[in-house]
Amino acid sequence: MKCAYHPDIETNLSCGKCGKPICPKCMVQTPVGARCPDCAKLAKLPTYRLAAKHYLIASGTALGMALATGLVWGVVREFLPYIYVNLLLAGGVGLAVGEVVGRSVNRKRGNRLALIGAVAIPLSYLAGTAFNMIFKYTTAFHPLDILAVAIGVFVAVIRLR
Ligand SMILES: [Zn+2]
Ligand SMILES: [Zn+2]
C-alpha cells in the first residue's frame, strides 16, 4: 500500500474512518484512533465551535461573578476594614470565581479559561472599590490590596487551569 498523501511512501496503516492508506508522517492520532488528515480535520471542527461557545459562556459568567463578588467584597470591607479580612476575602473571591466559572463550562480546564477567571479578580476588586466610594466618603488604598488581588488570581487560576 502507498500513502494517499505521500505516493512515494510504502505503508500498512490506514485511516480508521475512511480507510485511506496513510503513513506515520500524515497520520493524526485522535481519541478514537488513527485518522487521515482530512477526517481528523472534520472531527476537530465541532469541538472548536464548542470551545468558542464555552469561552463566551465563561467570559459572561466571569463578568457576572466579578460584579457579584465585588459587591460582597465592598460590603464586607465597609464593615470590616482590616487588611487580613481583605486578604481572606480575596481568596474567597478567587475560589468562588474559579468554582462558578468552572461549573459554567462543565468543569473544563485550560489556560484561556484560567486567564478569563484571573481577569475577573481585579474587576471584582475594582467593583468593590467603586461600591466603597459610592457609599462612603473615601476608600483608603492599602498596598497589600495588590497582594489580595494576587491571591485571588492565584486561587482562581489553579482551579481553572
Ligand atoms: Zn480518513
Ligand atoms: Zn503520508
PDB file of N, CA and C in Angstrom, residues 50-64 100-101 103-106 113 116:
ATOM      1  N   LEU A  50     -17.523  24.409  19.795  1.00  0.00           N
ATOM      2  CA  LEU A  50     -17.963  24.222  21.169  1.00  0.00           C
ATOM      3  C   LEU A  50     -17.070  25.030  22.109  1.00  0.00           C
ATOM      4  N   ALA A  51     -15.752  24.995  21.801  1.00  0.00           N
ATOM      5  CA  ALA A  51     -14.803  25.698  22.643  1.00  0.00           C
ATOM      6  C   ALA A  51     -15.083  27.201  22.613  1.00  0.00           C
ATOM      7  N   ALA A  52     -15.350  27.742  21.408  1.00  0.00           N
ATOM      8  CA  ALA A  52     -15.629  29.169  21.285  1.00  0.00           C
ATOM      9  C   ALA A  52     -16.858  29.533  22.120  1.00  0.00           C
ATOM     10  N   LYS A  53     -17.862  28.662  22.068  1.00  0.00           N
ATOM     11  CA  LYS A  53     -19.075  28.889  22.849  1.00  0.00           C
ATOM     12  C   LYS A  53     -18.746  28.860  24.344  1.00  0.00           C
ATOM     13  N   HIS A  54     -17.887  27.912  24.723  1.00  0.00           N
ATOM     14  CA  HIS A  54     -17.510  27.788  26.128  1.00  0.00           C
ATOM     15  C   HIS A  54     -16.796  29.039  26.638  1.00  0.00           C
ATOM     16  N   TYR A  55     -15.916  29.588  25.789  1.00  0.00           N
ATOM     17  CA  TYR A  55     -15.184  30.782  26.220  1.00  0.00           C
ATOM     18  C   TYR A  55     -16.138  31.963  26.405  1.00  0.00           C
ATOM     19  N   LEU A  56     -17.164  31.992  25.540  1.00  0.00           N
ATOM     20  CA  LEU A  56     -18.159  33.059  25.633  1.00  0.00           C
ATOM     21  C   LEU A  56     -18.944  32.925  26.944  1.00  0.00           C
ATOM     22  N   ILE A  57     -19.378  31.693  27.232  1.00  0.00           N
ATOM     23  CA  ILE A  57     -20.116  31.425  28.475  1.00  0.00           C
ATOM     24  C   ILE A  57     -19.240  31.758  29.683  1.00  0.00           C
ATOM     25  N   ALA A  58     -17.983  31.301  29.616  1.00  0.00           N
ATOM     26  CA  ALA A  58     -17.056  31.523  30.729  1.00  0.00           C
ATOM     27  C   ALA A  58     -16.830  33.018  30.953  1.00  0.00           C
ATOM     28  N   SER A  59     -16.688  33.786  29.856  1.00  0.00           N
ATOM     29  CA  SER A  59     -16.449  35.222  29.982  1.00  0.00           C
ATOM     30  C   SER A  59     -17.645  35.921  30.620  1.00  0.00           C
ATOM     31  N   GLY A  60     -18.850  35.565  30.155  1.00  0.00           N
ATOM     32  CA  GLY A  60     -20.061  36.158  30.709  1.00  0.00           C
ATOM     33  C   GLY A  60     -20.211  35.833  32.179  1.00  0.00           C
ATOM     34  N   THR A  61     -19.954  34.564  32.520  1.00  0.00           N
ATOM     35  CA  THR A  61     -20.054  34.127  33.914  1.00  0.00           C
ATOM     36  C   THR A  61     -19.023  34.852  34.770  1.00  0.00           C
ATOM     37  N   ALA A  62     -17.801  34.977  34.247  1.00  0.00           N
ATOM     38  CA  ALA A  62     -16.727  35.634  34.993  1.00  0.00           C
ATOM     39  C   ALA A  62     -17.076  37.097  35.263  1.00  0.00           C
ATOM     40  N   LEU A  63     -17.657  37.744  34.271  1.00  0.00           N
ATOM     41  CA  LEU A  63     -18.029  39.154  34.427  1.00  0.00           C
ATOM     42  C   LEU A  63     -19.128  39.302  35.485  1.00  0.00           C
ATOM     43  N   GLY A  64     -20.134  38.436  35.400  1.00  0.00           N
ATOM     44  CA  GLY A  64     -21.216  38.447  36.385  1.00  0.00           C
ATOM     45  C   GLY A  64     -20.693  38.186  37.783  1.00  0.00           C
ATOM     46  N   VAL A 100     -17.509  28.797  40.066  1.00  0.00           N
ATOM     47  CA  VAL A 100     -18.689  29.076  39.243  1.00  0.00           C
ATOM     48  C   VAL A 100     -18.342  29.100  37.756  1.00  0.00           C
ATOM     49  N   VAL A 101     -17.197  29.714  37.407  1.00  0.00           N
ATOM     50  CA  VAL A 101     -16.788  29.740  36.000  1.00  0.00           C
ATOM     51  C   VAL A 101     -16.516  28.307  35.528  1.00  0.00           C
ATOM     52  N   ARG A 103     -17.880  25.524  36.653  1.00  0.00           N
ATOM     53  CA  ARG A 103     -19.161  24.835  36.515  1.00  0.00           C
ATOM     54  C   ARG A 103     -19.899  25.270  35.257  1.00  0.00           C
ATOM     55  N   SER A 104     -19.767  26.555  34.885  1.00  0.00           N
ATOM     56  CA  SER A 104     -20.494  27.080  33.724  1.00  0.00           C
ATOM     57  C   SER A 104     -20.047  26.405  32.434  1.00  0.00           C
ATOM     58  N   VAL A 105     -18.850  25.815  32.420  1.00  0.00           N
ATOM     59  CA  VAL A 105     -18.357  25.146  31.206  1.00  0.00           C
ATOM     60  C   VAL A 105     -18.115  23.660  31.477  1.00  0.00           C
ATOM     61  N   ASN A 106     -18.962  23.072  32.310  1.00  0.00           N
ATOM     62  CA  ASN A 106     -18.881  21.640  32.617  1.00  0.00           C
ATOM     63  C   ASN A 106     -17.504  21.221  33.117  1.00  0.00           C
ATOM     64  N   LEU A 113      -9.157  29.621  29.873  1.00  0.00           N
ATOM     65  CA  LEU A 113     -10.195  29.654  30.897  1.00  0.00           C
ATOM     66  C   LEU A 113      -9.626  30.271  32.180  1.00  0.00           C
ATOM     67  N   ILE A 116      -9.401  33.978  31.796  1.00  0.00           N
ATOM     68  CA  ILE A 116     -10.712  34.612  31.967  1.00  0.00           C
ATOM     69  C   ILE A 116     -11.027  34.758  33.456  1.00  0.00           C
TER      70      ILE A 116
END
